[in-house]
Coordinates of C-alpha atoms in Angstrom, one line a residue:
Chain A
X1 CA -19.2 19.6 16.2
X2 CA -17.5 22.9 16.8
X3 CA -15.4 23.5 14.3
X4 CA -14.9 26.9 13.7
X5 CA -13.2 28.4 16.7
X6 CA -10.4 30.5 14.8
X7 CA -9.3 31.2 11.5
X8 CA -7.1 28.3 10.9
X9 CA -10.2 26.5 11.5
X10 CA -12.2 28.0 8.7
X11 CA -13.5 25.4 6.4
X12 CA -12.1 26.0 2.8
X13 CA -14.1 26.3 -0.2
X14 CA -17.7 25.0 1.6
X15 CA -19.3 26.2 4.4
X16 CA -19.0 23.2 6.6
X17 CA -16.9 20.0 6.9
X18 CA -20.1 18.1 6.6
X19 CA -20.1 19.3 2.8
X20 CA -16.7 17.8 2.4
X21 CA -17.6 14.8 3.7
X22 CA -20.7 14.2 1.4
X23 CA -18.3 14.9 -1.3
X24 CA -15.6 12.7 -0.8
X25 CA -18.4 9.9 -0.3
X26 CA -20.5 11.1 -3.6
X27 CA -17.3 11.3 -5.6
X28 CA -16.9 7.5 -4.5
X29 CA -20.3 6.6 -5.2
X30 CA -20.0 8.2 -8.9
X31 CA -16.6 6.2 -9.7
X32 CA -18.4 3.0 -8.3
X33 CA -21.0 3.8 -10.9
X34 CA -18.4 4.8 -13.7
X35 CA -16.5 1.7 -13.4
X36 CA -19.7 -0.4 -13.5
X37 CA -20.5 1.2 -16.9
X38 CA -16.7 0.9 -18.1
X39 CA -16.6 -2.5 -17.0
X40 CA -20.0 -3.2 -19.1
X41 CA -18.7 -1.1 -21.9
X42 CA -15.7 -3.1 -22.5
X43 CA -16.3 -6.7 -21.5
Chain B
X1 CA 17.6 -6.8 -19.1
X2 CA 20.8 -4.4 -19.6
X3 CA 21.5 -1.2 -17.7
X4 CA 23.3 1.4 -19.7
X5 CA 25.7 4.2 -18.4
X6 CA 22.6 6.6 -18.9
X7 CA 20.3 4.4 -16.8
X8 CA 23.1 4.8 -14.0
X9 CA 23.6 8.2 -14.5
X10 CA 19.5 8.9 -14.1
X11 CA 19.4 6.4 -11.2
X12 CA 22.4 7.8 -9.4
X13 CA 20.9 11.7 -10.0
X14 CA 17.7 11.0 -8.9
X15 CA 19.1 9.4 -5.7
X16 CA 21.7 12.0 -4.5
X17 CA 18.7 14.9 -5.4
X18 CA 16.2 13.1 -3.1
X19 CA 18.6 12.5 -0.4
X20 CA 20.2 16.4 -0.7
X21 CA 16.6 17.8 -0.7
X22 CA 16.0 15.7 2.5
X23 CA 18.7 16.9 4.4
X24 CA 18.4 20.6 3.4
X25 CA 15.0 20.4 4.3
X26 CA 15.5 19.0 7.3
X27 CA 16.2 21.9 9.5
X28 CA 14.1 21.4 12.7
X29 CA 14.0 22.7 16.5
X30 CA 16.2 20.3 18.4
X31 CA 13.5 18.4 20.3
X32 CA 11.2 15.8 20.0
X33 CA 8.4 18.2 18.6
X34 CA 10.7 19.0 16.1
X35 CA 11.8 15.5 15.3
X36 CA 8.8 13.9 15.0
X37 CA 6.2 16.2 14.3
X38 CA 8.0 18.8 11.8
X39 CA 7.0 21.4 14.7
X40 CA 3.6 20.7 13.6
X41 CA 3.9 23.1 10.7
X42 CA 2.9 21.0 7.7
X43 CA 0.6 22.4 5.2
X44 CA -2.4 20.1 3.9
X45 CA -0.7 19.1 0.5
X46 CA 2.4 18.1 2.3
X47 CA 0.1 15.9 4.3
X48 CA -1.3 14.6 1.5
X49 CA 1.6 14.0 -0.4
X50 CA 3.3 12.4 2.8
X51 CA 0.2 10.1 3.6
X52 CA 0.2 8.7 0.1
X53 CA 3.9 8.1 0.0
X54 CA 3.9 6.2 3.1
X55 CA 1.3 4.0 1.9
X56 CA 2.8 3.3 -1.6
X57 CA 5.5 0.8 -1.0
X58 CA 7.6 -0.1 -4.2
X59 CA 6.0 -3.3 -4.5
X60 CA 2.8 -1.2 -5.0
X61 CA 4.0 0.3 -8.5
X62 CA 5.9 -2.9 -9.2
X63 CA 3.0 -5.3 -8.4
X64 CA 0.0 -3.3 -9.5
X65 CA 0.6 -3.2 -13.3
X66 CA 1.3 -6.8 -13.0
X67 CA -1.9 -7.4 -11.1
X68 CA -4.1 -6.1 -13.5
X69 CA -2.0 -8.0 -16.5
X70 CA -2.9 -11.3 -15.1
X71 CA -6.1 -10.9 -12.7
X72 CA -7.8 -7.7 -14.5
X73 CA -8.4 -4.6 -13.0
X74 CA -10.8 -5.6 -10.1
X75 CA -7.7 -4.9 -7.3
X76 CA -9.1 -1.5 -7.6
X77 CA -11.9 -2.4 -5.5
X78 CA -9.6 -3.1 -2.4
X79 CA -9.3 0.9 -2.0
X80 CA -13.0 1.7 -2.1
X81 CA -13.4 1.5 1.8
X82 CA -10.6 4.3 2.0
X83 CA -12.6 7.5 1.3
X84 CA -15.1 6.3 3.8
X85 CA -12.4 5.5 6.3
X86 CA -11.1 9.2 6.1
X87 CA -14.5 10.5 6.5
X88 CA -14.6 8.3 9.6
X89 CA -11.2 9.5 11.2
X90 CA -12.2 13.2 10.4
X91 CA -15.2 12.4 12.2
X92 CA -13.7 10.6 15.3
X93 CA -10.1 10.1 15.8
X94 CA -8.3 13.5 14.4
X95 CA -10.1 15.7 16.8
X96 CA -9.2 14.0 19.9
X97 CA -5.8 13.8 18.4
X98 CA -5.2 17.2 17.9
X99 CA -6.4 18.2 21.0
X100 CA -4.7 16.0 23.0
X101 CA -1.5 17.3 21.2
X102 CA -0.5 13.4 21.1
X103 CA 2.8 12.4 19.7
X104 CA 1.8 8.6 19.1
X105 CA -1.8 7.5 18.7
X106 CA -1.2 5.1 21.6
X107 CA -1.1 7.8 24.3
X108 CA -4.8 8.3 24.1
X109 CA -5.2 4.8 24.9
X110 CA -3.8 5.5 28.2
X111 CA -5.9 8.3 28.7
X112 CA -8.9 6.4 28.1
X113 CA -8.0 2.9 29.7
X114 CA -4.8 2.2 31.2
X115 CA -0.8 2.1 30.7
X116 CA -1.1 -2.1 30.0
X117 CA -3.8 -1.2 26.9
X118 CA -1.6 1.6 25.8
X119 CA 1.4 -0.6 26.0
X120 CA 0.2 -3.6 24.3
X121 CA -1.4 -1.8 21.5
X122 CA 2.2 0.3 20.8
X123 CA 3.8 -3.3 21.1
X124 CA 1.5 -4.7 18.3
X125 CA 2.2 -2.0 16.1
X126 CA 6.1 -2.3 16.3
X127 CA 5.6 -6.2 16.2
X128 CA 3.8 -6.0 12.9
X129 CA 5.7 -2.4 11.8
X130 CA 8.8 -3.7 12.5
X131 CA 8.4 -6.9 10.4
X132 CA 6.7 -5.5 7.1
X133 CA 9.2 -2.8 7.1
X134 CA 12.2 -5.3 7.0
X135 CA 10.0 -7.1 4.4
X136 CA 9.7 -3.6 2.4
X137 CA 13.4 -3.5 2.4
X138 CA 13.7 -7.4 0.7
X139 CA 11.1 -6.7 -1.6
X140 CA 12.4 -4.5 -4.2
X141 CA 16.0 -6.0 -3.7
X142 CA 14.8 -9.5 -4.7
X143 CA 13.2 -8.0 -7.8
X144 CA 16.3 -6.1 -8.8
X145 CA 18.5 -9.3 -8.1
X146 CA 16.4 -10.9 -10.4
X147 CA 16.3 -8.8 -13.1
X148 CA 19.4 -6.9 -13.2
X149 CA 21.4 -9.4 -11.3
X150 CA 22.6 -7.4 -8.8
X151 CA 23.9 -8.7 -5.5
X152 CA 20.6 -8.7 -3.1
X153 CA 22.7 -8.0 0.0
X154 CA 24.6 -5.2 -1.4
X155 CA 21.3 -3.7 -3.0
X156 CA 19.8 -4.0 0.5
X157 CA 22.7 -2.4 2.4
X158 CA 22.6 0.6 -0.3
X159 CA 19.0 0.8 -0.4
X160 CA 18.4 0.9 3.7
X161 CA 21.5 2.9 4.6
X162 CA 21.2 5.9 1.9
X163 CA 17.4 6.1 3.5
X164 CA 19.1 5.8 7.2
X165 CA 21.3 9.1 6.2
X166 CA 18.0 11.5 5.9
X167 CA 15.5 9.8 7.8
X168 CA 18.0 9.8 11.0
X169 CA 19.4 13.4 10.2
X170 CA 16.0 15.0 9.3
X171 CA 13.3 13.6 11.3
X172 CA 9.7 13.7 10.0
X173 CA 10.5 16.7 8.2
X174 CA 12.5 15.3 5.7
X175 CA 10.5 12.2 5.1
X176 CA 7.5 14.4 4.5
X177 CA 9.6 16.8 2.0
X178 CA 11.5 13.8 0.3
X179 CA 8.2 12.1 -0.1
X180 CA 6.6 15.3 -2.1
X181 CA 9.3 15.1 -4.6
X182 CA 9.5 11.1 -4.6
X183 CA 5.9 11.3 -5.5
X184 CA 6.1 13.6 -8.4
X185 CA 9.0 11.8 -9.7
X186 CA 7.1 8.3 -9.5
X187 CA 3.7 9.5 -11.2
X188 CA 5.9 11.3 -14.0
X189 CA 7.6 8.1 -14.5
X190 CA 4.7 5.7 -14.4
X191 CA 3.0 8.4 -17.1
X192 CA 5.8 8.1 -19.2
X193 CA 5.5 4.3 -19.3
X194 CA 2.0 4.4 -19.8
X195 CA 2.7 6.6 -23.1
X196 CA 5.3 4.3 -24.4
X197 CA 3.0 1.5 -24.0
X198 CA 0.3 3.2 -25.6
X199 CA 2.4 4.7 -28.3
X200 CA 4.1 1.1 -29.2
X201 CA 0.6 -0.6 -30.1
X202 CA 0.6 -1.9 -33.7
X203 CA -0.9 1.1 -36.2
X204 CA -4.4 1.3 -36.4
X205 CA -5.0 -0.2 -32.9
X206 CA -6.3 2.8 -30.7
X207 CA -6.7 3.5 -27.2
X208 CA -10.2 2.5 -27.6
X209 CA -9.3 -0.6 -29.2
X210 CA -6.7 -1.8 -26.7
X211 CA -9.3 -1.5 -23.6
X212 CA -11.7 -3.5 -25.9
X213 CA -9.0 -5.9 -26.5
X214 CA -8.5 -6.2 -22.6
X215 CA -11.8 -5.7 -21.8
X216 CA -13.2 -9.1 -23.8
X217 CA -10.2 -10.9 -22.6
X218 CA -11.7 -10.2 -19.1
X219 CA -8.9 -7.5 -17.5
X220 CA -11.4 -4.7 -17.2
X221 CA -13.6 -6.4 -14.6
X222 CA -13.3 -3.4 -12.4
X223 CA -16.7 -4.1 -10.4
X224 CA -17.1 -7.7 -9.6
X225 CA -19.8 -8.9 -7.3
X226 CA -18.2 -11.7 -5.5
X227 CA -21.5 -14.1 -6.3
X228 CA -20.4 -17.7 -7.9
X229 CA -22.5 -19.0 -10.6
X230 CA -24.5 -20.7 -8.3
X231 CA -25.7 -17.5 -6.8
X232 CA -23.5 -18.0 -3.5
X233 CA -21.4 -15.3 -2.0
X234 CA -17.6 -16.6 -2.3
X235 CA -16.0 -15.4 1.1
X236 CA -12.3 -16.5 -0.4
X237 CA -12.9 -14.3 -3.3
X238 CA -10.2 -11.6 -2.4
X239 CA -11.4 -8.6 -4.4
X240 CA -15.1 -7.6 -4.9
X241 CA -16.9 -4.9 -4.1
X242 CA -18.4 -6.1 -0.9
X243 CA -14.5 -7.0 0.6
X244 CA -13.2 -4.0 -0.8
X245 CA -16.1 -1.6 0.8
X246 CA -16.5 -3.7 4.1
X247 CA -13.0 -5.2 4.6
X248 CA -11.3 -2.1 2.7
X249 CA -13.0 0.4 5.0
X250 CA -12.1 -1.8 8.3
X251 CA -8.3 -1.9 7.0
X252 CA -8.0 1.6 5.9
X253 CA -9.6 3.0 9.2
X254 CA -7.2 0.8 10.9
X255 CA -4.3 1.7 9.0
X256 CA -4.9 5.2 8.6
X257 CA -6.5 5.9 12.1
X258 CA -4.3 3.7 14.3
X259 CA -1.4 3.1 12.5
X260 CA 1.4 5.4 14.1
X261 CA 3.4 5.6 10.5
X262 CA -0.1 7.3 9.2
X263 CA -0.7 9.1 12.4
X264 CA 2.6 10.5 12.5
X265 CA 2.3 12.0 9.1
X266 CA -1.2 13.8 9.5
X267 CA -0.2 15.1 13.0
X268 CA 2.6 17.0 11.5
X269 CA -0.1 19.5 10.0
X270 CA -0.1 23.0 11.5
X271 CA -3.5 22.5 12.7
X272 CA -6.5 20.4 12.3
X273 CA -7.8 21.9 9.3
X274 CA -4.5 21.2 7.4
X275 CA -5.1 17.5 8.6
X276 CA -8.4 16.7 7.7
X277 CA -7.6 18.6 4.1
X278 CA -5.0 16.3 3.7
X279 CA -7.1 13.2 4.6
X280 CA -10.0 14.3 2.2
X281 CA -8.1 14.9 -0.5
X282 CA -6.4 11.3 -0.4
X283 CA -9.7 10.0 -0.3
X284 CA -10.7 12.0 -3.8
X285 CA -7.5 10.9 -5.1
X286 CA -6.4 7.6 -4.4
X287 CA -8.9 5.4 -5.9
X288 CA -8.4 7.4 -9.4
X289 CA -4.7 6.9 -9.1
X290 CA -4.9 3.6 -8.4
X291 CA -7.0 3.2 -11.4
X292 CA -4.5 4.7 -13.4
X293 CA -1.6 2.4 -12.2
X294 CA -3.8 -0.6 -13.0
X295 CA -4.7 0.9 -16.1
X296 CA -0.9 0.5 -17.3
X297 CA -0.9 -3.0 -17.0
X298 CA -4.0 -3.3 -19.0
X299 CA -2.0 -1.3 -21.8
X300 CA 0.9 -4.0 -21.2
X301 CA -1.5 -6.5 -21.5
X302 CA -2.9 -5.2 -24.8
X303 CA 0.5 -4.6 -26.2
X304 CA 1.3 -7.8 -25.3
X305 CA -1.4 -9.4 -27.8
X306 CA 0.4 -8.1 -30.8
X307 CA 3.9 -8.8 -29.6
X308 CA 5.8 -11.8 -28.2
X309 CA 5.1 -12.1 -24.6
X310 CA 7.2 -14.2 -22.3
X311 CA 5.6 -17.2 -20.8
X312 CA 7.4 -16.2 -17.6
X313 CA 8.7 -12.7 -16.6
X314 CA 11.3 -13.9 -13.9
X315 CA 14.4 -13.5 -16.3
X316 CA 16.4 -15.1 -13.3
X317 CA 14.4 -18.0 -12.9
X318 CA 13.2 -18.6 -16.7
X319 CA 17.1 -18.7 -16.9
X320 CA 17.3 -21.4 -14.6
X321 CA 14.9 -23.4 -15.8
X322 CA 15.9 -23.0 -19.3
X323 CA 19.6 -23.9 -18.5
X324 CA 18.7 -27.0 -16.0
X325 CA 17.6 -30.6 -16.3
X326 CA 13.9 -29.5 -17.3
X327 CA 15.3 -27.5 -20.3
X328 CA 13.5 -29.5 -23.1
X329 CA 10.2 -30.1 -21.0
X330 CA 10.3 -25.9 -20.6
X331 CA 11.1 -25.4 -24.1
X332 CA 8.4 -27.6 -25.3
X333 CA 5.8 -25.7 -23.3
X334 CA 6.9 -22.1 -24.2
X335 CA 6.7 -23.4 -27.9
X336 CA 3.3 -24.1 -27.1
X337 CA 2.5 -20.8 -25.4
X338 CA 4.2 -19.2 -28.5
X339 CA 1.4 -20.8 -30.8
X340 CA -1.3 -19.7 -28.7
X341 CA 0.2 -16.1 -28.4
X342 CA 0.3 -16.5 -32.6
X343 CA -3.5 -17.4 -32.7
X344 CA -4.3 -14.6 -29.9
X345 CA -2.2 -11.9 -32.3
X346 CA -4.3 -13.2 -35.1
X347 CA -7.7 -13.0 -33.0
X348 CA -6.7 -9.6 -31.8
X349 CA -6.0 -7.9 -35.1
X350 CA -9.1 -8.9 -36.7
X351 CA -10.9 -7.8 -33.6
X352 CA -9.2 -4.4 -33.9
X353 CA -10.6 -4.3 -37.7
X354 CA -14.2 -5.6 -36.6
X355 CA -14.3 -2.7 -33.9
X356 CA -13.3 -0.1 -36.6
X357 CA -16.4 -1.5 -38.8
X358 CA -18.5 -2.1 -35.9
X359 CA -19.7 -5.4 -37.2
X360 CA -21.3 -6.8 -34.0
X361 CA -21.7 -10.4 -34.8
X362 CA -18.1 -10.4 -35.6
X363 CA -17.1 -9.1 -32.5
X364 CA -19.0 -11.1 -30.5
X365 CA -17.7 -13.9 -32.6
X366 CA -13.7 -12.6 -31.8
X367 CA -14.5 -11.8 -28.1
X368 CA -15.5 -15.6 -27.6
X369 CA -12.4 -16.7 -29.3
X370 CA -10.1 -14.3 -27.4
X371 CA -11.6 -15.1 -24.5
X372 CA -11.1 -19.1 -25.0
X373 CA -7.3 -18.3 -26.2
X374 CA -6.6 -16.5 -23.0
X375 CA -7.9 -19.3 -21.2
X376 CA -5.5 -21.7 -23.0
X377 CA -2.6 -19.2 -22.7
X378 CA -3.2 -19.4 -18.5
X379 CA -3.3 -22.7 -18.4
X380 CA 0.1 -23.0 -20.3
X381 CA 1.3 -20.4 -18.1
X382 CA 0.1 -22.7 -15.1
X383 CA 2.2 -25.4 -16.8
X384 CA 5.1 -23.3 -17.3
X385 CA 5.0 -22.5 -13.5
X386 CA 4.8 -25.8 -12.5
X387 CA 8.6 -26.3 -14.4
X388 CA 9.6 -23.2 -12.8
X389 CA 8.9 -24.9 -9.5
X390 CA 10.6 -28.0 -10.5
X391 CA 13.7 -26.3 -11.8
X392 CA 14.0 -24.1 -9.0
X393 CA 12.7 -26.0 -5.7
X394 CA 12.0 -23.3 -3.0
X395 CA 11.1 -20.7 -5.6
X396 CA 8.3 -18.5 -6.0
X397 CA 6.2 -19.6 -9.1
X398 CA 4.3 -15.8 -9.3
X399 CA 5.7 -13.7 -11.3
X400 CA 3.1 -10.8 -10.9
X401 CA 6.0 -8.6 -9.5
X402 CA 8.1 -8.8 -12.6
X403 CA 5.7 -8.0 -15.3
X404 CA 6.1 -4.4 -15.6
X405 CA 10.1 -4.2 -14.9
X406 CA 10.6 -6.9 -17.8
X407 CA 8.2 -4.8 -20.1
X408 CA 10.6 -1.8 -19.2
X409 CA 13.5 -3.4 -19.7
X410 CA 12.5 -5.2 -22.9
X411 CA 10.8 -2.4 -24.7
X412 CA 11.8 1.3 -22.9
X413 CA 14.7 3.4 -24.2
X414 CA 17.9 3.8 -22.2
X415 CA 17.4 6.6 -19.4
X416 CA 14.2 5.9 -18.9
X417 CA 15.0 2.2 -17.2
X418 CA 17.3 3.9 -14.8
X419 CA 14.1 6.5 -14.0
X420 CA 12.2 3.4 -13.3
X421 CA 14.8 1.6 -11.4
X422 CA 14.9 5.0 -9.3
X423 CA 11.3 5.0 -8.5
X424 CA 11.2 1.6 -7.1
X425 CA 14.4 2.9 -4.8
X426 CA 12.0 6.3 -3.9
X427 CA 8.9 4.2 -3.5
X428 CA 10.3 1.9 -1.3
X429 CA 12.0 4.8 0.7
X430 CA 8.7 6.8 1.0
X431 CA 7.1 4.2 2.9
X432 CA 10.2 2.8 4.8
X433 CA 11.1 6.1 5.7
X434 CA 7.5 7.1 7.6
X435 CA 7.8 3.7 9.3
X436 CA 11.1 4.1 10.5
X437 CA 10.0 7.4 12.0
X438 CA 7.1 6.1 13.6
X439 CA 8.8 2.9 15.1
X440 CA 11.0 5.3 16.7
X441 CA 8.5 7.8 17.9
X442 CA 6.6 5.0 19.5
X443 CA 9.5 3.6 21.0
X444 CA 10.8 7.0 22.6
X445 CA 7.4 8.1 23.6
X446 CA 5.6 5.1 24.6
X447 CA 8.5 3.1 26.2
X448 CA 11.4 5.0 26.7
X449 CA 9.9 8.3 27.8
X450 CA 7.5 6.2 29.8
X451 CA 9.3 3.6 31.8
X452 CA 12.7 5.4 32.1
X453 CA 13.3 6.7 35.1
X454 CA 15.6 9.4 34.2
X455 CA 14.4 12.9 33.0
X456 CA 16.0 13.6 30.0
X457 CA 16.6 17.0 28.6
X458 CA 14.9 17.9 25.0
X459 CA 18.4 17.7 23.7
X460 CA 19.0 14.4 24.7
X461 CA 15.3 13.3 23.8
X462 CA 16.0 14.5 20.4
X463 CA 19.4 12.7 20.2
X464 CA 18.0 9.8 21.5
X465 CA 15.1 9.6 19.0
X466 CA 18.0 10.1 16.6
X467 CA 19.4 7.0 17.6
X468 CA 16.2 5.1 17.7
X469 CA 15.6 6.0 14.0
X470 CA 18.8 4.7 12.9
X471 CA 18.5 1.6 15.2
X472 CA 15.4 0.5 13.3
X473 CA 17.0 1.3 10.2
X474 CA 19.8 -1.2 10.9
X475 CA 17.2 -3.7 12.4
X476 CA 15.5 -3.9 9.1
X477 CA 18.5 -4.2 6.9
X478 CA 19.6 -6.9 9.4
X479 CA 16.4 -9.0 9.4
X480 CA 16.0 -8.4 5.3
X481 CA 19.3 -10.2 5.4
X482 CA 18.1 -13.1 7.0
X483 CA 14.7 -13.4 5.7
X484 CA 16.2 -13.4 2.0
X485 CA 16.8 -17.1 3.0
X486 CA 13.8 -18.1 4.1
X487 CA 12.4 -17.7 0.9
X488 CA 9.9 -15.8 -1.0
X489 CA 6.8 -17.3 0.8
X490 CA 7.8 -15.1 3.5
X491 CA 6.7 -11.6 1.9
X492 CA 3.6 -13.0 1.6
X493 CA 3.1 -14.3 5.0
X494 CA 4.2 -11.1 6.5
X495 CA 1.8 -9.2 4.1
X496 CA -0.9 -11.0 5.8
X497 CA 0.6 -10.7 9.1
X498 CA -0.4 -6.9 8.8
X499 CA -4.2 -8.1 8.8
X500 CA -3.4 -10.3 11.7
X501 CA -3.0 -6.9 13.8
X502 CA -5.4 -4.1 12.3
X503 CA -8.1 -5.6 13.4
X504 CA -7.4 -5.9 16.9
X505 CA -6.0 -2.8 17.1
X506 CA -8.7 -1.0 15.4
X507 CA -11.0 -2.7 17.7
X508 CA -9.5 -1.3 20.9
X509 CA -9.7 2.1 19.2
X510 CA -13.7 1.6 18.5
X511 CA -14.3 0.1 22.1
X512 CA -12.2 3.4 23.4
X513 CA -14.4 5.9 21.3
X514 CA -18.0 4.0 21.0
X515 CA -18.2 1.6 24.1
X516 CA -18.0 3.9 27.2
X517 CA -18.9 1.2 29.5
X518 CA -15.8 -0.7 29.1
X519 CA -12.7 0.0 31.1
X520 CA -8.9 -1.0 30.4
X521 CA -8.9 -4.5 32.0
X522 CA -11.8 -5.8 29.9
X523 CA -10.1 -4.6 26.6
X524 CA -6.9 -5.6 27.4
X525 CA -7.9 -9.3 27.5
X526 CA -10.4 -8.8 24.9
X527 CA -7.6 -7.6 22.6
X528 CA -5.7 -11.1 23.2
X529 CA -8.6 -12.9 22.8
X530 CA -9.6 -11.2 19.6
X531 CA -6.0 -11.6 18.6
X532 CA -6.1 -15.7 19.1
X533 CA -9.2 -15.6 17.0
X534 CA -7.9 -14.1 14.1
X535 CA -4.8 -16.4 13.9
X536 CA -7.2 -19.4 14.4
X537 CA -9.6 -18.0 11.7
X538 CA -6.6 -17.6 9.3
X539 CA -5.0 -20.5 9.8
X540 CA -8.3 -22.3 9.3
X541 CA -8.4 -20.8 6.1
X542 CA -12.0 -19.9 6.4
X543 CA -12.3 -16.5 4.8
X544 CA -9.6 -14.3 2.7
X545 CA -7.3 -12.2 4.5
X546 CA -9.2 -8.9 4.1
X547 CA -11.9 -10.1 6.2
X548 CA -9.8 -10.7 9.1
X549 CA -9.7 -6.8 9.8
X550 CA -13.4 -7.1 10.6
X551 CA -12.9 -10.2 12.6
X552 CA -10.2 -8.3 14.7
X553 CA -12.3 -5.5 15.3
X554 CA -15.5 -7.2 15.9
X555 CA -13.7 -9.4 17.9
X556 CA -12.3 -7.2 20.4
X557 CA -15.6 -5.4 20.9
X558 CA -17.7 -8.3 21.3
X559 CA -15.1 -9.9 24.0
X560 CA -14.7 -6.3 25.6
X561 CA -18.5 -6.5 26.4
X562 CA -18.7 -9.7 27.6
X563 CA -15.7 -9.8 29.8
X564 CA -17.0 -6.2 31.3
X565 CA -20.4 -7.9 32.0
X566 CA -18.6 -10.8 33.7
X567 CA -16.1 -8.5 35.7
X568 CA -19.2 -6.3 37.0
X569 CA -19.9 -2.8 36.6
X570 CA -16.8 -0.8 35.7
X571 CA -14.7 -0.3 39.0
X572 CA -11.9 1.4 37.4
X573 CA -12.0 5.2 37.1
X574 CA -12.3 6.9 33.8
X575 CA -9.3 9.0 33.5
X576 CA -10.6 12.6 32.3
X577 CA -9.4 13.2 28.9
X578 CA -6.9 16.1 28.9
X579 CA -3.4 17.5 27.5
X580 CA -1.2 14.5 28.5
X581 CA 2.2 16.5 28.0
X582 CA 0.6 19.4 30.5
X583 CA 2.7 19.2 33.7
X584 CA 0.9 19.2 37.0

């Protein structure tokens, strides 16, 4: 993907959008794991 | 439920503030770019709040706590597919939409396929969105009518009419800026309501105790597998991790990627980077926020373990049952419910004490007792609903929408009730305003500009767009007025109606992106066949409605491939994708 063509297309915080995508997916995975333990703990 | 002068003051001030803010922030260029896309100048955080405000309707905030109260937290799984969908949209649809500088998502389909496919898809969108927006107007009016006795028709006209003022005047920019303020007020009010539910727990009952009591009553079932005790997967189970991740993914991909009410929000961004950030932040924030809204229902449930809970939460229907021919029967059943409540109250108090001393054998015993009490309570509530149905023939015996509002009316202080009623208006406006803007943009761009022979000036296009926005607003109010007479079942029917179309629309876009050998004629007929398949599957009640999105999308792909094979090698030229607004 050619997403870094000008300043307005610079990726914030990370070096690439790929890192953002991984962050979103990993965050979901972490939430699912946390919810699983939440369910187990209180049920 | 009484509505004091202070509540009226809070309600009126909040609504006037929103309308004034919308009109004040609505100055844009007097052309289509300004009216529908805010001159493409919005930063990512406005995009984020705008797409969240569009997705969350009034019913979202009314129903979700009630959903947690009755069915537990598992509803949150419905959103598990959303973050994945955000990533896929950023990778595929978003770059193309920005490169083509489209106004509507469906313009791309003419570039990729042909005019008839674009028109069909835009028509499917107008059909489903037009109907569901009418219902979005009805739902909060029905609740306010039942709980506060407000005249349904007047509430409808007030809710719709005030909204039309700023949506028509300011277009997409007014929609985005009001959604931003609405979002802040809504979550602040929900947070205060949550705080009250916790604060009113009996002395000595902590947040952790409340969670344990709810959890041991089966309400903290955040992750469920959908596997039956016999070891089979239950395809009719609405909310489990698989239907949430897979069905929810297709639903979110279709909704955010191909529904103009959402596409129109992130196309207002100043560039692709801002759109992406808005969508990805939505992927990060949506699940925790929904978890929080559901958690309010859990604390209300815990609260009602210690205080008298109504056997039925819809005040108007309860009154009708208590004053009708079934009054004696109703009183007997509610007395039985109160006995069980008393039993539950004792068990919950003992459980809270046992949790403090960490006495595991007693905890286990009380947990079993609480679960048995909860089953009994649900059975009696079932009997109550039967009487409600008999007493009010044709009425909806589902009181989930009323649980949160009943709690607010019975226990929250004056002023706060007004604020909670205000958030019902605001949440309704947030989603309806975006819908009106998108309905108008599709009507103007995909139909008027496409099929009208007369060349319009930018000023004329701007004025026509305003008329279309107002026209769709009036249509929705009229649809809402008539739909009320058809009964509450219509609301459920139209909610499911969305899943009839989303899969098919998504399927058309998936073919456009990933199946290059398929041309316009094949995908056009495939979409019609898939639509027939989705409706058939739904009518046969084979699966729960979330799976219809998967069936619709897969149906279009399979039928398109088959039809293309039958029609022979693609003989329709693939038009090179370029900026559709460039002349010459």
